[in-house]
Short mmCIF file of C-alpha atoms in Angstrom, two decimals:
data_model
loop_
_atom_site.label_atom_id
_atom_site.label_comp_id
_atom_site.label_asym_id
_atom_site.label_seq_id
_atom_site.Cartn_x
_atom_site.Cartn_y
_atom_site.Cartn_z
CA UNK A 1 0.00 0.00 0.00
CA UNK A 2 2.99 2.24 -0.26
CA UNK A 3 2.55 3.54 3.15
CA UNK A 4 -0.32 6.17 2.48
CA UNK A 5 -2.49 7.42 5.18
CA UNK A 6 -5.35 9.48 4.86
CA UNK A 7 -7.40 11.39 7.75
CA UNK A 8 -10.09 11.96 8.26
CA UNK A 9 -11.41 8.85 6.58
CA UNK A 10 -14.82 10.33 6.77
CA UNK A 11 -15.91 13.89 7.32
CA UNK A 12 -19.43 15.68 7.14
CA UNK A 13 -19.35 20.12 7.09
CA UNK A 14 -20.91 22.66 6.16
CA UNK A 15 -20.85 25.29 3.66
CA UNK A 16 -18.46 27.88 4.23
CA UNK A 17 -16.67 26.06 6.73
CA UNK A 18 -12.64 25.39 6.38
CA UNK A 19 -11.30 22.03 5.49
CA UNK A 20 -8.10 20.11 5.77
CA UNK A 21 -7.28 16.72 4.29
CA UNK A 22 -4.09 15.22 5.42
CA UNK A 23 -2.37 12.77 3.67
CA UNK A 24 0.44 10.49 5.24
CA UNK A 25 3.37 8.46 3.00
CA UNK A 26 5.92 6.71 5.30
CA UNK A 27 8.28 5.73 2.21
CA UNK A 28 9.92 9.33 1.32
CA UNK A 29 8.39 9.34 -1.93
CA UNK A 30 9.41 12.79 -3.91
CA UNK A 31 5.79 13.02 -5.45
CA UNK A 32 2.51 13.14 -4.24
CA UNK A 33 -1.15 13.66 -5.57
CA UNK A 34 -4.18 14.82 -4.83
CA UNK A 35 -7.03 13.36 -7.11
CA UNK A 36 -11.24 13.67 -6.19
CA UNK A 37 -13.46 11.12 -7.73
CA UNK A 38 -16.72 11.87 -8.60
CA UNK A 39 -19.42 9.26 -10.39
CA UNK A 40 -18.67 9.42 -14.46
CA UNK A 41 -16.02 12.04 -13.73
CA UNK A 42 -13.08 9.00 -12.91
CA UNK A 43 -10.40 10.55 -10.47
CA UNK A 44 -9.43 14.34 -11.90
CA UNK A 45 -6.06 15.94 -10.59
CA UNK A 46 -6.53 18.67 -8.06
CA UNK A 47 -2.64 19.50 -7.07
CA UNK A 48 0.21 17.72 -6.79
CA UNK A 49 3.81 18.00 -5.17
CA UNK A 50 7.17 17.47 -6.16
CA UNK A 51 9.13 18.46 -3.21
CA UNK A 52 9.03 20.06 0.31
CA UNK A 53 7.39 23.61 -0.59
CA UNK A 54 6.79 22.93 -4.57
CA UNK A 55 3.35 21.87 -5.50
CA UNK A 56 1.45 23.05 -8.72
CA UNK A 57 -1.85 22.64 -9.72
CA UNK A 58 -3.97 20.03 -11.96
CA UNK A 59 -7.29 20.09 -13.74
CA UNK A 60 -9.83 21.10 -10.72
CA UNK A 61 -7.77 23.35 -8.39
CA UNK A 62 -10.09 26.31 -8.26
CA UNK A 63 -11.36 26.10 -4.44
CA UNK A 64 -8.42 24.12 -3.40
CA UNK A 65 -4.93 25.04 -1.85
CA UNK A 66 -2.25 22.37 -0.78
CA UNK A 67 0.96 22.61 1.44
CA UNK A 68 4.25 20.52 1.83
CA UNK A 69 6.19 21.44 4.82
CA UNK A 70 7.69 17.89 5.11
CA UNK A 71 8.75 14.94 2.45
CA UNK A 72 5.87 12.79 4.47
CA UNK A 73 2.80 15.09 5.00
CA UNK A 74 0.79 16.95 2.04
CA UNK A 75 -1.97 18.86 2.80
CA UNK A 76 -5.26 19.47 1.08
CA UNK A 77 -7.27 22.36 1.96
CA UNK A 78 -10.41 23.87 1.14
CA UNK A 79 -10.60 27.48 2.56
CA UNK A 80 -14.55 28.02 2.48
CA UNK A 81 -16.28 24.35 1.78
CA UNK A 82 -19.14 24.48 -0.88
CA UNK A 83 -21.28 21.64 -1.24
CA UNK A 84 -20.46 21.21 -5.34
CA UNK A 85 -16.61 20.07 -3.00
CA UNK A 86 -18.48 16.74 -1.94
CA UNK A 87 -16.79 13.95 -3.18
CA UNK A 88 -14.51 11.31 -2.26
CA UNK A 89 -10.50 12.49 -2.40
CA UNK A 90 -7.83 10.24 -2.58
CA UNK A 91 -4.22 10.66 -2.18
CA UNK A 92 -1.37 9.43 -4.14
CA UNK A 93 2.79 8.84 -4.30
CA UNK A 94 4.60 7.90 -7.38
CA UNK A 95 6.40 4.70 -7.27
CA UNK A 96 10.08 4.00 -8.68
CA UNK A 97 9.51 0.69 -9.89
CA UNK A 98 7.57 1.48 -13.17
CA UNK A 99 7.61 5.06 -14.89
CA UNK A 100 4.38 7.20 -14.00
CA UNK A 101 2.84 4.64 -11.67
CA UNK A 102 1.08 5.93 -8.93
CA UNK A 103 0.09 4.25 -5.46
CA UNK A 104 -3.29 5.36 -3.65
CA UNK A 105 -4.16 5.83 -0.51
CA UNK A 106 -7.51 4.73 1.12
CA UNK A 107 -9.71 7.63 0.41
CA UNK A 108 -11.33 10.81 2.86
CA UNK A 109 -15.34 11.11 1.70
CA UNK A 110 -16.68 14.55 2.53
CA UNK A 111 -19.77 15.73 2.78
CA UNK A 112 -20.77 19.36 2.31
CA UNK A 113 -24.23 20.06 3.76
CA UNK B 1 -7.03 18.80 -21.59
CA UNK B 2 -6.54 15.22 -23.16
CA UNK B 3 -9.68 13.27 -24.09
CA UNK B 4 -9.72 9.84 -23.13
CA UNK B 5 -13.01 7.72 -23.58
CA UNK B 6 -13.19 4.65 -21.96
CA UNK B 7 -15.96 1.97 -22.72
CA UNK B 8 -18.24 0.38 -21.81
CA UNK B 9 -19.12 2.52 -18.59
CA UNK B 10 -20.44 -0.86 -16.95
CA UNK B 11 -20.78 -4.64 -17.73
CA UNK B 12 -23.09 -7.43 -15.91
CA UNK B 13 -21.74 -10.41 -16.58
CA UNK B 14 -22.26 -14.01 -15.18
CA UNK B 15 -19.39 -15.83 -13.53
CA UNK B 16 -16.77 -17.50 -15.98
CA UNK B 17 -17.49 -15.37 -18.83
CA UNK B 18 -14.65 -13.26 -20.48
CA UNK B 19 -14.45 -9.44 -20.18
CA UNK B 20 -13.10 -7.17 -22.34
CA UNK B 21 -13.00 -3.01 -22.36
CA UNK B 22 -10.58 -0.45 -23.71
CA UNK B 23 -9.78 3.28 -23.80
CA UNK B 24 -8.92 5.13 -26.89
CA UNK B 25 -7.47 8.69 -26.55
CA UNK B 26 -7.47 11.81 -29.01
CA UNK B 27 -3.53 11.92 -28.94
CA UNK B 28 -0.33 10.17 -28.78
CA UNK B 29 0.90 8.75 -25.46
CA UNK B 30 3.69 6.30 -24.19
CA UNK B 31 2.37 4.98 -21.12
CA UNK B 32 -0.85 3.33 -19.99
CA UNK B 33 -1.91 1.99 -16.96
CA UNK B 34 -4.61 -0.12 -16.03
CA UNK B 35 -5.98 0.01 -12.35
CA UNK B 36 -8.94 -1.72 -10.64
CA UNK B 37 -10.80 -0.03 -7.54
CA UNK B 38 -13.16 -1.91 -5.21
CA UNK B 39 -15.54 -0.54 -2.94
CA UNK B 40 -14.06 1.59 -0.47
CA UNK B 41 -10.73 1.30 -1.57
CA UNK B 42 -8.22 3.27 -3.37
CA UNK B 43 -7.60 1.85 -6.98
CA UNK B 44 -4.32 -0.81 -7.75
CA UNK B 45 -2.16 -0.82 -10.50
CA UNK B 46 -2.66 -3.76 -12.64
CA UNK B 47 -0.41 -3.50 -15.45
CA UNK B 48 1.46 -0.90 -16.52
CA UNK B 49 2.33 -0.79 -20.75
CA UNK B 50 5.22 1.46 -22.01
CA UNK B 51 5.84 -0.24 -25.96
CA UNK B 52 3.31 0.47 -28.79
CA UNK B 53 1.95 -3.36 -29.79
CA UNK B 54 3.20 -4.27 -26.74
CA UNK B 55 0.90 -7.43 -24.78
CA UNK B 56 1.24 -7.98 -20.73
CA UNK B 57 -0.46 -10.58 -18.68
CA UNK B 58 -0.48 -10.50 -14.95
CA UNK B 59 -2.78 -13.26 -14.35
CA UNK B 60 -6.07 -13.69 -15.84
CA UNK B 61 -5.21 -10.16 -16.73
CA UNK B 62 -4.64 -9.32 -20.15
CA UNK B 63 -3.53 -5.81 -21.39
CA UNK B 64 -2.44 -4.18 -24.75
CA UNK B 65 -1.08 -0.94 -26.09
CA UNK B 66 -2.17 -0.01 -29.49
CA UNK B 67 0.14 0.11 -32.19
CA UNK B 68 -1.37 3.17 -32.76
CA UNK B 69 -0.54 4.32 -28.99
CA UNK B 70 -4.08 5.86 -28.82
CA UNK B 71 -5.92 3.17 -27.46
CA UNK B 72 -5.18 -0.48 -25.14
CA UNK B 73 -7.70 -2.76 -23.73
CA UNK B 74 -7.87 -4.69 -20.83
CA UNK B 75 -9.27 -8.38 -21.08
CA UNK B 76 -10.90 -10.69 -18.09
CA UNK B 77 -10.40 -14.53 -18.56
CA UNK B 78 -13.03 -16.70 -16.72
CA UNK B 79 -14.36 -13.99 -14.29
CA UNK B 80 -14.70 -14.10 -10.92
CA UNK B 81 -16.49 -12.66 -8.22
CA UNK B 82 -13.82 -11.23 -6.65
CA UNK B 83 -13.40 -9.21 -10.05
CA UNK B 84 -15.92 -7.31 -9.27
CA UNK B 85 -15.02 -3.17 -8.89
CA UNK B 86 -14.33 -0.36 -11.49
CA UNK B 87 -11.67 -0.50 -14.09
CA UNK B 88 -9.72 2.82 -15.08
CA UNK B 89 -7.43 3.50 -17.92
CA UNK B 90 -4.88 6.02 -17.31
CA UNK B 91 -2.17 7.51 -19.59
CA UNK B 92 0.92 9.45 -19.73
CA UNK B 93 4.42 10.44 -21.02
CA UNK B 94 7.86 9.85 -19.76
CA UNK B 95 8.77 12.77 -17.75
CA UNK B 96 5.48 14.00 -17.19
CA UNK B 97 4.43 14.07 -13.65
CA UNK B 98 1.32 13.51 -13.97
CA UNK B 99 -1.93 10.88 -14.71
CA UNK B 100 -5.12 11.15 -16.75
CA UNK B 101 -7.60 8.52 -15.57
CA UNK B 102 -10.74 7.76 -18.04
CA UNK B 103 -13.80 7.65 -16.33
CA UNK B 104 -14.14 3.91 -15.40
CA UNK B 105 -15.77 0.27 -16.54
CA UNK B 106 -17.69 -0.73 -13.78
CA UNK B 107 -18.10 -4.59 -13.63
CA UNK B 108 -20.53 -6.70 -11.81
CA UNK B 109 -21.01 -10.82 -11.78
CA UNK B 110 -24.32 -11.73 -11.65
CA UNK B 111 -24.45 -14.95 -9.50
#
């Protein structure tokens, strides 16, 4: 499972309300991912990191900010939750066996009332 | 963005029957990767491809890359229940960071 955490596992908010999504990775991977999956939308790239302090963003970042103070944590934020933001987000590293694989962790499903 | 269209969306299929699905995107890419998600779960790589024509088995698990490098598909041999979850396609290119994930073949065994 490439060491990935992910907490909350499970969170309900409201709208308006701030947000953090941590994700774990015990292996010192260089890159990590943040993806949300939505039904017929598959997983789409919100931001992703490729070092302490250098993330950009992906597809859907609008509404989303991410830090990387350390190799193991990256952070997912959203600053003012709105309820089109409920979805189920899941975290990935990139491996080193194969080129461009990617290793997920178990998911966080928020809820925006 | 890149357009990648995977099909079908979902199959019902009975036990022991063969499954087969594919992805076919609007440009050129060197790397595709096939991963499976159950319930609950973050998705698994199954196989990765990297070589236009190229054919990989990891199991009952078949997978090709198109010669054209715009499409692969993924084949089931003699399904079983525990084969049940969604299927994603995802491509790339060496040296780019990042994955674009089709929108999923859901499968389901009717018992």
């Amino acid at each position: 499972d490439a060491g990935i955490t992910q907490s909350p596992r499970h969170k309900v908010t409201e709208t308006g309300t701030p947000v953090t999504l941590r994700c774990h990775q015990t292996e010192n991977h260089r890159y990590m991912y943040w993806y949300r999956q939505d039904p017929g939308h598959g997983l789409r790239l919100i931001h992703y990191s490729y070092g302490v302090k250098d993330t950009d963003k992906g597809e859907v970042s609008d509404g989303y900010s991410v830090s990387r103070s350390k190799t193991e944590d990256f952070l997912l934020t959203l600053e003012s939750a709105t309820s089109s933001q409920t979805s189920v987000y899941f975290c990935a590293v990139r491996g080193t066996v194969f080129p461009n694989e990617q290793f997920f962790g178990p998911g966080t499903r928020l809820t925006v009332l | 963005g890149q357009q990648l269209n995977q099909s079908p969306q979902s199959m019902f299929i009975q036990e022991g029957e063969d499954v087969s699905m594919n992805c076919t995107s609007s440009s050129i890419f060197n790397t595709w990767l096939w991963y499976k998600q159950e319930p609950g779960e973050g998705p698994v790589l199954l196989i990765a491809l990297y070589k236009a024509g190229e054919l990989t088995s990891n199991g009952r698990l078949t997978a090709q890359f198109g010669i054209t490098r715009k499409d692969s598909f993924l084949n089931i041999s003699a399904s079983i229940p525990s084969d049940v979850g969604i299927y994603f396609c995802s491509i790339s290119n060496f040296g780019n960071e990042k994955l674009t994930f089709g929108t999923g073949t859901r499968l389901t065994i009717i018992p």
